[in-house]
């Protein structure tokens, strides 16, 4: 199976040492841009040494 041909797949990840979630939309009223995420990374690296930043949109859906 080639990953690039699959829409969804399970992954195994190492537990994060520290995870911080930021709801950017609450403050800006829009999604964070790629440039803003890059700048955030540059600010965090001196403090954390290594960072991984994920920008996502989350949609929670139910019948209620």
CSV table of C-alpha atoms in Angstrom, one decimal:
chain,number,residue,atom,x,y,z
A,1,UNK,CA,0.0,0.0,0.0
A,2,UNK,CA,1.4,3.4,-1.0
A,3,UNK,CA,0.5,6.2,1.5
A,4,UNK,CA,0.1,8.9,-1.2
A,5,UNK,CA,-2.8,6.9,-2.6
A,6,UNK,CA,-4.7,6.5,0.7
A,7,UNK,CA,-7.2,9.2,2.0
A,8,UNK,CA,-7.0,8.1,5.7
A,9,UNK,CA,-4.5,6.0,7.6
A,10,UNK,CA,-3.5,5.2,11.2
A,11,UNK,CA,-0.1,6.4,12.5
A,12,UNK,CA,2.0,5.6,15.6
A,13,UNK,CA,3.5,8.7,17.2
A,14,UNK,CA,5.8,9.1,20.1
A,15,UNK,CA,4.2,10.9,23.0
A,16,UNK,CA,5.0,14.7,23.0
A,17,UNK,CA,7.1,16.0,25.8
A,18,UNK,CA,4.9,19.1,25.9
A,19,UNK,CA,1.9,19.9,23.8
A,20,UNK,CA,0.4,23.4,23.6
A,21,UNK,CA,-2.8,24.1,21.7
A,22,UNK,CA,-3.6,27.6,20.5
A,23,UNK,CA,-7.0,28.6,19.2
A,24,UNK,CA,-5.8,31.3,16.8
A,25,UNK,CA,-9.2,32.1,15.4
A,26,UNK,CA,-10.5,33.4,18.8
A,27,UNK,CA,-8.0,36.2,18.6
A,28,UNK,CA,-7.7,36.9,14.9
A,29,UNK,CA,-11.1,35.8,13.6
A,30,UNK,CA,-9.4,33.7,10.9
A,31,UNK,CA,-7.0,30.8,10.4
A,32,UNK,CA,-3.3,31.3,11.1
A,33,UNK,CA,-1.3,31.7,7.9
A,34,UNK,CA,1.7,29.6,7.0
A,35,UNK,CA,4.0,32.6,7.6
A,36,UNK,CA,2.5,33.1,11.1
A,37,UNK,CA,3.1,29.4,11.9
A,38,UNK,CA,6.6,29.7,10.7
A,39,UNK,CA,7.2,32.7,12.8
A,40,UNK,CA,5.8,31.0,15.8
A,41,UNK,CA,8.2,28.1,15.2
A,42,UNK,CA,11.2,30.5,15.0
A,43,UNK,CA,10.2,32.0,18.4
A,44,UNK,CA,9.7,28.6,20.1
A,45,UNK,CA,12.9,26.9,18.9
A,46,UNK,CA,15.3,28.9,21.2
A,47,UNK,CA,13.1,27.9,24.2
A,48,UNK,CA,12.2,24.3,23.3
A,49,UNK,CA,15.1,23.3,21.0
A,50,UNK,CA,12.8,21.4,18.6
A,51,UNK,CA,9.2,22.0,17.7
A,52,UNK,CA,6.5,20.6,15.5
A,53,UNK,CA,3.6,22.9,14.6
A,54,UNK,CA,0.4,21.7,13.1
A,55,UNK,CA,-2.3,24.0,11.7
A,56,UNK,CA,-5.7,22.4,11.4
A,57,UNK,CA,-9.4,23.0,11.1
A,58,UNK,CA,-11.4,20.8,13.4
A,59,UNK,CA,-15.1,20.0,12.8
A,60,UNK,CA,-17.1,18.2,15.4
A,61,UNK,CA,-20.4,16.8,14.0
A,62,UNK,CA,-23.2,14.9,15.8
A,63,UNK,CA,-26.9,14.3,15.4
A,64,UNK,CA,-27.7,16.6,18.3
